[in-house]
Coordinates of C-alpha atoms in Angstrom, one line a residue:
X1 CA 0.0 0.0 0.0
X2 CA 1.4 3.3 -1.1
X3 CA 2.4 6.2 1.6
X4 CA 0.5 8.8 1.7
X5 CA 2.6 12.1 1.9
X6 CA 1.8 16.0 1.9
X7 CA 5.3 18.1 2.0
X8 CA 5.5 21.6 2.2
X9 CA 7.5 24.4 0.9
X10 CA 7.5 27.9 0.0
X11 CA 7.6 27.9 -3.6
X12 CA 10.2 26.8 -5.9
X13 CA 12.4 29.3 -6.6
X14 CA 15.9 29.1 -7.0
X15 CA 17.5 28.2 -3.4
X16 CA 19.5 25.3 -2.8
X17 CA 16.5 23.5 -0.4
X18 CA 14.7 24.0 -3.3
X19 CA 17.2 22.2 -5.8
X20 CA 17.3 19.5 -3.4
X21 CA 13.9 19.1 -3.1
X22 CA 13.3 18.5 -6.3
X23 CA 16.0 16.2 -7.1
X24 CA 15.0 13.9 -4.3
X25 CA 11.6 13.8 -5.6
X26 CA 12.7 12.7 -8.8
X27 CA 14.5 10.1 -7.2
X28 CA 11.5 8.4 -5.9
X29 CA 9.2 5.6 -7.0
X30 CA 5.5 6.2 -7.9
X31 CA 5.1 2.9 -7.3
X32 CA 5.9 3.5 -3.4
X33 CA 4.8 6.9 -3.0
X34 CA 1.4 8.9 -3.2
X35 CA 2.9 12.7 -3.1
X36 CA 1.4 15.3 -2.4
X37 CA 3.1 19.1 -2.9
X38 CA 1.6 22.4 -1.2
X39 CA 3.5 25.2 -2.5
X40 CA 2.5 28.9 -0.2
X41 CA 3.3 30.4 -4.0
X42 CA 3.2 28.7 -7.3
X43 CA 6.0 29.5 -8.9
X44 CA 10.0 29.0 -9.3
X45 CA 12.4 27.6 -12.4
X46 CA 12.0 23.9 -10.7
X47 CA 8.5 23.5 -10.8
X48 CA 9.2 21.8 -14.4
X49 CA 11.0 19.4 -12.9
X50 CA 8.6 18.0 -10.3
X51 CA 8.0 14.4 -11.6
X52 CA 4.3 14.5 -13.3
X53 CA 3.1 11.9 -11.1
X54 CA 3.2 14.4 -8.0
X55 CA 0.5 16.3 -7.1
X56 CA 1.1 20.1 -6.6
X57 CA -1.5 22.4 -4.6
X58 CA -0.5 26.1 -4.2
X59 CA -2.4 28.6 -1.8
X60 CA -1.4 31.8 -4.6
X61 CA -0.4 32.3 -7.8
X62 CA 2.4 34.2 -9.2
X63 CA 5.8 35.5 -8.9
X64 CA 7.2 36.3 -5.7
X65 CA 6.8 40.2 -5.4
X66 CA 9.3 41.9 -3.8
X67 CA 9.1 45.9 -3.8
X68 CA 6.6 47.8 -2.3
X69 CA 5.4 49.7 -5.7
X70 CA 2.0 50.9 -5.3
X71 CA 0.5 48.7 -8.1
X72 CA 2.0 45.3 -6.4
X73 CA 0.5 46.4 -2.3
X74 CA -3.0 45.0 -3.6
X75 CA -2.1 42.3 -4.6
X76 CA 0.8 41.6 -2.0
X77 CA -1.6 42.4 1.1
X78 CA -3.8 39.6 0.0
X79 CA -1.2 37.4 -0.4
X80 CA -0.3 38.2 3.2
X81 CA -4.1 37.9 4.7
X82 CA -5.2 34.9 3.0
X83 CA -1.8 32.7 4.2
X84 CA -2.3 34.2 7.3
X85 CA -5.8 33.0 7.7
X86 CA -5.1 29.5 6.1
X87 CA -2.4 28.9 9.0
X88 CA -4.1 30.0 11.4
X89 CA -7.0 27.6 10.7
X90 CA -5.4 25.0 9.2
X91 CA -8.5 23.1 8.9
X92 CA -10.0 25.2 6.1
X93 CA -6.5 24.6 4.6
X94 CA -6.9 20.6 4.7
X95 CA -10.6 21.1 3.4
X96 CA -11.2 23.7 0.6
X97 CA -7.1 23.4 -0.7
X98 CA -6.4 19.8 0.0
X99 CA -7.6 16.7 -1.3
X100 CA -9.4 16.1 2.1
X101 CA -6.7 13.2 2.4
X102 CA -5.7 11.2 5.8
X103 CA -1.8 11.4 5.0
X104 CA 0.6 9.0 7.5
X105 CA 3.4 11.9 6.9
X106 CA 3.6 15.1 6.9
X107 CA 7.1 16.5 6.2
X108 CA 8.2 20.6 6.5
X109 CA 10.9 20.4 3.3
X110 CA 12.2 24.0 5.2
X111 CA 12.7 25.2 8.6
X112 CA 9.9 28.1 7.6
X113 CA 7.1 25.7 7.3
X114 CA 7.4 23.5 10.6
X115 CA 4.4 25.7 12.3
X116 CA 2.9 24.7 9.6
X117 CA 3.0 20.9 9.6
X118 CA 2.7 20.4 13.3
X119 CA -0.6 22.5 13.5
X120 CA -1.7 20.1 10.8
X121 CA -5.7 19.0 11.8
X122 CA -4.2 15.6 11.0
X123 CA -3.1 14.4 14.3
X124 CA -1.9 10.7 13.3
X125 CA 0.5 11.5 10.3
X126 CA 4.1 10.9 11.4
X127 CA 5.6 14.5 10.8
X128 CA 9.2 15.1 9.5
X129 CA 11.1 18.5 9.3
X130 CA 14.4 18.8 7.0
X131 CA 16.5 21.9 7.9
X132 CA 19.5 23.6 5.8
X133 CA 20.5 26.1 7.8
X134 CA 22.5 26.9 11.0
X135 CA 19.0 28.6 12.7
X136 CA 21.5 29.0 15.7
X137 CA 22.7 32.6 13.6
X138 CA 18.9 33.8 13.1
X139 CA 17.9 35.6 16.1
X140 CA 14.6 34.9 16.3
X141 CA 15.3 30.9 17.1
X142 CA 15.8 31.4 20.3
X143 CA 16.5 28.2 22.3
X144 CA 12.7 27.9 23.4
X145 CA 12.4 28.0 20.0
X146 CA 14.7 25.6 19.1
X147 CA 13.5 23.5 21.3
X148 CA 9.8 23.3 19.9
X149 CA 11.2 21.2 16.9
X150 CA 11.5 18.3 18.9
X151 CA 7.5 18.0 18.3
X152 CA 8.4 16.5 15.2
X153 CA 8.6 12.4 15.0
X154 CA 12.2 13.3 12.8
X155 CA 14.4 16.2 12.3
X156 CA 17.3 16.0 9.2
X157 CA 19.6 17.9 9.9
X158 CA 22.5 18.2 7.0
X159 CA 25.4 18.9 9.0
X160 CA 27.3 18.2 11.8
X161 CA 27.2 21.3 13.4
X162 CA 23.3 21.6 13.0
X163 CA 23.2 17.9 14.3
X164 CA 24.9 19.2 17.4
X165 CA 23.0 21.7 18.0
X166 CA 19.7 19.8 18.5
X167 CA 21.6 17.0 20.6
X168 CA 23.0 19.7 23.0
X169 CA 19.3 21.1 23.5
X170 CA 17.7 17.6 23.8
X171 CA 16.8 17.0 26.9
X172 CA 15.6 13.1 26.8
X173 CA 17.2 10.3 24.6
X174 CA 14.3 10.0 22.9
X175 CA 14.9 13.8 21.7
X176 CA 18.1 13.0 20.7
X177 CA 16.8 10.3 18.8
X178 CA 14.7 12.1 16.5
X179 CA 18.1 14.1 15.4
X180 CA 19.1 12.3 12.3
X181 CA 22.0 13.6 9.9
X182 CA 21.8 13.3 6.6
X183 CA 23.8 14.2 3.3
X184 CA 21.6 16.5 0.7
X185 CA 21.2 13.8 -2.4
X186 CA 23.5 15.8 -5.6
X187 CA 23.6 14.2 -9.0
X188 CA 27.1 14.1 -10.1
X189 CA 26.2 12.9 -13.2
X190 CA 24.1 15.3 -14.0
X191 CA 26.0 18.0 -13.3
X192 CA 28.7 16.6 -15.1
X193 CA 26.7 16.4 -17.9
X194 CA 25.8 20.5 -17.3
X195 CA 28.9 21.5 -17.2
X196 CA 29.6 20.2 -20.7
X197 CA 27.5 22.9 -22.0
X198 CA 28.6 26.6 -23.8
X199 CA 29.2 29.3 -21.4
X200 CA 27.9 32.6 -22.2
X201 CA 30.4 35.1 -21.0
X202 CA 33.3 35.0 -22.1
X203 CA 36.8 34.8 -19.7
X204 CA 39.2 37.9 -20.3
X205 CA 42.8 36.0 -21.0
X206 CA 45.4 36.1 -18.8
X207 CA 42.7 37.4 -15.5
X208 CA 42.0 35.1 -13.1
X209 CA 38.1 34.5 -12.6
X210 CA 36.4 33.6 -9.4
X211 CA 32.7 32.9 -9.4
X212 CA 30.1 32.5 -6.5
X213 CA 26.8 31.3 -7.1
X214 CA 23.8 31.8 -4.6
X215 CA 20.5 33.6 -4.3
X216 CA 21.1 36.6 -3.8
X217 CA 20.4 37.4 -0.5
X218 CA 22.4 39.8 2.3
X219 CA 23.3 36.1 4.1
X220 CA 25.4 35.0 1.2
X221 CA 27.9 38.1 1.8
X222 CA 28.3 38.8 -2.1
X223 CA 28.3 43.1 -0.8
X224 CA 31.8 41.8 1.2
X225 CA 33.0 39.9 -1.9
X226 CA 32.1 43.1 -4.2
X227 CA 34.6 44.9 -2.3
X228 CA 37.0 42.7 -1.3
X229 CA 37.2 42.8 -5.6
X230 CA 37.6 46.6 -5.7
X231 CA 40.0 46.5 -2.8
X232 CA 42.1 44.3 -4.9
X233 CA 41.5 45.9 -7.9
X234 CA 42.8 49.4 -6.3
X235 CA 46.2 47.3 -5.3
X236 CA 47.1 46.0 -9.0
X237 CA 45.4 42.9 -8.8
X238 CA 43.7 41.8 -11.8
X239 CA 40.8 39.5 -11.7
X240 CA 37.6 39.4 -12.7
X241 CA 34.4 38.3 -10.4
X242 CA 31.2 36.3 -11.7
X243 CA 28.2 36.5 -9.2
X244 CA 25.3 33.8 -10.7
X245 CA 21.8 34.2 -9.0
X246 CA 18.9 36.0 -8.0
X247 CA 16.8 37.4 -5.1
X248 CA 15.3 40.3 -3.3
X249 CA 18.9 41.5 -2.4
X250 CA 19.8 41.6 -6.6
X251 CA 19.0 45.9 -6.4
X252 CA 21.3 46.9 -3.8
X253 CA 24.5 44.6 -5.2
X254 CA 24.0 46.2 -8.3
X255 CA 23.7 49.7 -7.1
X256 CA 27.0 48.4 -5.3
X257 CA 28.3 47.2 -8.4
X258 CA 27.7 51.2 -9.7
X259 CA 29.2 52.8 -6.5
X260 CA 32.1 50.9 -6.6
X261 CA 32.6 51.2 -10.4
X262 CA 33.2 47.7 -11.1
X263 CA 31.2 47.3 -13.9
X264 CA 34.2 45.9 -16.1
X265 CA 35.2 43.4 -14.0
X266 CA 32.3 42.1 -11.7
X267 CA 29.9 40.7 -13.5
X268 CA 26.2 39.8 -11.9
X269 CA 24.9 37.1 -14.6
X270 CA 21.6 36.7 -12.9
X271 CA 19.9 33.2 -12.5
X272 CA 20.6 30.6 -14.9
X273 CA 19.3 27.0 -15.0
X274 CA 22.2 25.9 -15.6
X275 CA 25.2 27.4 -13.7
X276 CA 27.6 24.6 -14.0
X277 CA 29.7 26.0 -17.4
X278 CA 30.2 29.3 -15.4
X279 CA 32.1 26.7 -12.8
X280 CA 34.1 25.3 -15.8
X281 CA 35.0 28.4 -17.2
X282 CA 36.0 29.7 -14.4
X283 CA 39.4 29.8 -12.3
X284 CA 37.8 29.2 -8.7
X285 CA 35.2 29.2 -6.2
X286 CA 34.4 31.6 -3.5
X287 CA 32.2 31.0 -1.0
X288 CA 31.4 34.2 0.6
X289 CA 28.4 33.8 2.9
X290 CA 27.8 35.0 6.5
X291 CA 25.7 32.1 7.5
X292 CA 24.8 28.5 6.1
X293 CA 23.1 25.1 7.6
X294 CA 24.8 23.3 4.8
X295 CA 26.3 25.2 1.5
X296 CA 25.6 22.2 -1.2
X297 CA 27.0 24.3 -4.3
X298 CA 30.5 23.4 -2.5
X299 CA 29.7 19.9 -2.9
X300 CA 29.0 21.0 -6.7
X301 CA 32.4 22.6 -7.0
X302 CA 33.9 19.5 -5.5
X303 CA 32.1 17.5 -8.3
X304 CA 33.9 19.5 -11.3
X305 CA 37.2 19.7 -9.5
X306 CA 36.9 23.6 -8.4
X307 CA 39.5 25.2 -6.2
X308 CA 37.2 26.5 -3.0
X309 CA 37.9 29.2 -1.2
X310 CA 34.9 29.6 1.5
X311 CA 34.6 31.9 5.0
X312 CA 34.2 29.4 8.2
X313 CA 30.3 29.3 8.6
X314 CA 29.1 25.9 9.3
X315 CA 29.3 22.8 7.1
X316 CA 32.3 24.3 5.9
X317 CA 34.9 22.5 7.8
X318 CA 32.9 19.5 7.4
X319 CA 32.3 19.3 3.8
X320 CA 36.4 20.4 3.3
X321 CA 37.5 17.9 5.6
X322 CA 39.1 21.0 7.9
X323 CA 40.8 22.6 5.0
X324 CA 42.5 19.6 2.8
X325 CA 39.4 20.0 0.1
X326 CA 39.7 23.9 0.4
X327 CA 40.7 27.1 1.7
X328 CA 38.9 27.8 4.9
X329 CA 39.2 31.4 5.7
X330 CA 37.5 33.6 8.5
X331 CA 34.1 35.1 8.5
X332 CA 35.0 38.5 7.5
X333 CA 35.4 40.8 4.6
X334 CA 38.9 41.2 5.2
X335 CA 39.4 37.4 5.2
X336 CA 37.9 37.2 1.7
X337 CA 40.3 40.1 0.8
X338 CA 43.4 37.5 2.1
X339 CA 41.6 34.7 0.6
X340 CA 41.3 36.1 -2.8
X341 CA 44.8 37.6 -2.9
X342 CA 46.1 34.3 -2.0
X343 CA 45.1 32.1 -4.9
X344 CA 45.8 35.2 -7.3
X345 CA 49.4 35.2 -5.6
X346 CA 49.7 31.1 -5.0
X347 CA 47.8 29.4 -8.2
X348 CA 50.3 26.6 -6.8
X349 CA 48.7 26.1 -4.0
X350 CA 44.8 26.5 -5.6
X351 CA 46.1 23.7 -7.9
X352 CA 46.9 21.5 -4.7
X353 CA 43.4 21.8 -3.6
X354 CA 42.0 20.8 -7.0
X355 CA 44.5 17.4 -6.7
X356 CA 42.8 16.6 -3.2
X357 CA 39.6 16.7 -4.8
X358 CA 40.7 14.9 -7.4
X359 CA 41.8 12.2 -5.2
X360 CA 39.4 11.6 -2.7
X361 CA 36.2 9.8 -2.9
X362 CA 33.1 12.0 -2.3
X363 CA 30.4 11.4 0.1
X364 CA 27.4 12.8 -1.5
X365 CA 26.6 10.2 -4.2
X366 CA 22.9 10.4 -5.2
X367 CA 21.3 6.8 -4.8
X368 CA 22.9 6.9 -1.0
X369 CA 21.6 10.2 0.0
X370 CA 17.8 9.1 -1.3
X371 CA 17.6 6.1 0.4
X372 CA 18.8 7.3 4.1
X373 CA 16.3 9.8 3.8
X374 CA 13.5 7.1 2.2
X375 CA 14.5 5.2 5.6
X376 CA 12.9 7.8 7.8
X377 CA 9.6 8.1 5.3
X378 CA 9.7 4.4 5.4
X379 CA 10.2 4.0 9.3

């Protein structure tokens, strides 16, 4: 008899717990699996990819708007109101939006929906959250917080310093119990295959070229990058810097990109479907962020043999094995000035990184990663 599941996300945009979302449910049997998919806002660049045999529900319609022009407050008001109201009673939710379905899980695919799932009317679904991010540098999880996601039957957690986290809070065994880590499932050979593809913009000869990819948001520190680049730029450095992504923060780094008169050699390439040719094309990999749970485009790098530079924010030491797989440098826009003047200064020692890769076996392979998280659906 087939599982009956409802999981919930935001939409499906273009973040990496999006990404991974999608290619886990691609990775799962139909055969095994009655899936249902309750997007708050029906839209984002995966949605093609959900496999057709998955049910998608969506409480609005429409891209995500995010400016406050006069034309869009109508429309983003309502937006607000009617979410509001559908979590707040969930049970119109389950019985004007839903399929009126009994489901035996329920599963949060983000931190941001667990309210959500655990007010569920359904009371004997087994309920799963899956978080990506080190919540421990948001302030509003406060400990209590924290603490309330041990309501869930299982939390996956996809890295070792989230893992801790919840096992220092825990305050039974059976808590700790519920805290299961887990890799996020990557298709190497896909992006293998990606990578193959034309790039777009061309590489000036002779300038070294270090791309970051992310949705653009202030946590992924591309404003610190952007100036680490003119700092170096000011000291003779050549180099060029590709930023690949989207999001509400996309305004203000270009404005930055103005100010700072960069124009010729940072270049902000937007969203693209496929980001992996930028990787190939490029020199290195920076990883510039001021928080992560669990930065997966590192394991993406890893895949097409990418030197990595990346600031200390957690998963990082982790996923680099403390600094043999990559550069590990400090959480600070002056660390990401050293970091980049470093591999401009030592392409010797970028090179040694990209032999470690190389040379090591990688832990992320995709059949592996599906089935220990089909274990806990399966449990």
């Amino acid at each position: 008899m087939k599982k009956k599941i409802l999981i919930r996300i935001g939409s499906l945009r273009h973040g990496g717990a999006e990404k991974v979302l999608v290619t886990f449910l691609k990775n799962l049997s139909p055969d095994k699996y009655e899936i249902d998919l309750l997007l708050n806002l029906y839209s984002g660049k995966y949605l093609k990819d959900v496999p057709s045999w998955i049910n998608i529900y969506y409480l609005n319609k429409g891209e995500m708007i995010t400016t406050n022009r006069p034309q869009d407050i109508p429309e983003k008001v309502f937006r607000v109101i009617y979410q509001t109201i559908l979590k707040k009673f969930p049970k119109l939710l389950y019985k004007f939006i839903l399929p009126q379905k009994i489901y035996d899980i329920e599963f949060a695919a983000i931190h941001g929906m667990a309210d959500e799932i655990l007010n569920s009317p359904i009371k004997s679904s087994k309920k799963i959250v899956w978080i990506h991010n080190d919540l421990s540098n948001i302030p509003e999880y406060t400990n209590e917080r924290l603490k309330s996601f041990f309501e869930f039957d299982r939390i996956l957690v996809i890295s070792e310093k989230i893992n801790q986290l919840f096992l220092d809070l825990a305050i039974s065994e059976n808590e700790k119990k519920k805290v299961v880590r887990i890799y996020n499932p990557i298709d190497v050979e896909e992006i293998k295959r990606l990578a193959k593809r034309p790039c777009d913009l061309p590489k000036i000869e002779n300038e070294l070229t270090f791309v970051s990819i992310g949705t653009v948001f202030p946590q992924k520190g591309f404003d610190r990058l952007l100036r680490a680049h003119r700092r170096l730029l000011d000291k003779g450095f050549k180099h060029q810097v590709w930023i690949v992504g989207d999001g509400y923060d996309f305004p203000n780094i270009k404005k930055l990109v103005d100010e700072l008169q960069i124009n010729d050699t940072a270049h902000l390439i937007g969203f693209k479907e496929n980001p992996y040719p930028y990787f190939i094309k490029s020199d290195y990999y920076i990883l510039s962020s001021r928080y992560e749970g669990y930065p997966t485009v590192l394991f993406e790098a890893m895949t097409l043999a990418k030197p990595i530079i990346a600031t200390d924010v957690s998963g990082v030491r982790e996923m680099l094995n403390d600094g043999e797989l990559g550069h590990i440098i400090e959480n600070s826009e002056e660390a990401i000035y050293d970091g980049l003047k470093y591999f401009i200064q030592h392409p010797e020692e970028a090179k040694k990184y990209q032999q470690n890769i190389e040379a090591k076996a990688l832990p992320f392979e995709l059949s592996n990663a599906v089935n220990s998280i089909e274990k806990y659906l399966n449990d």
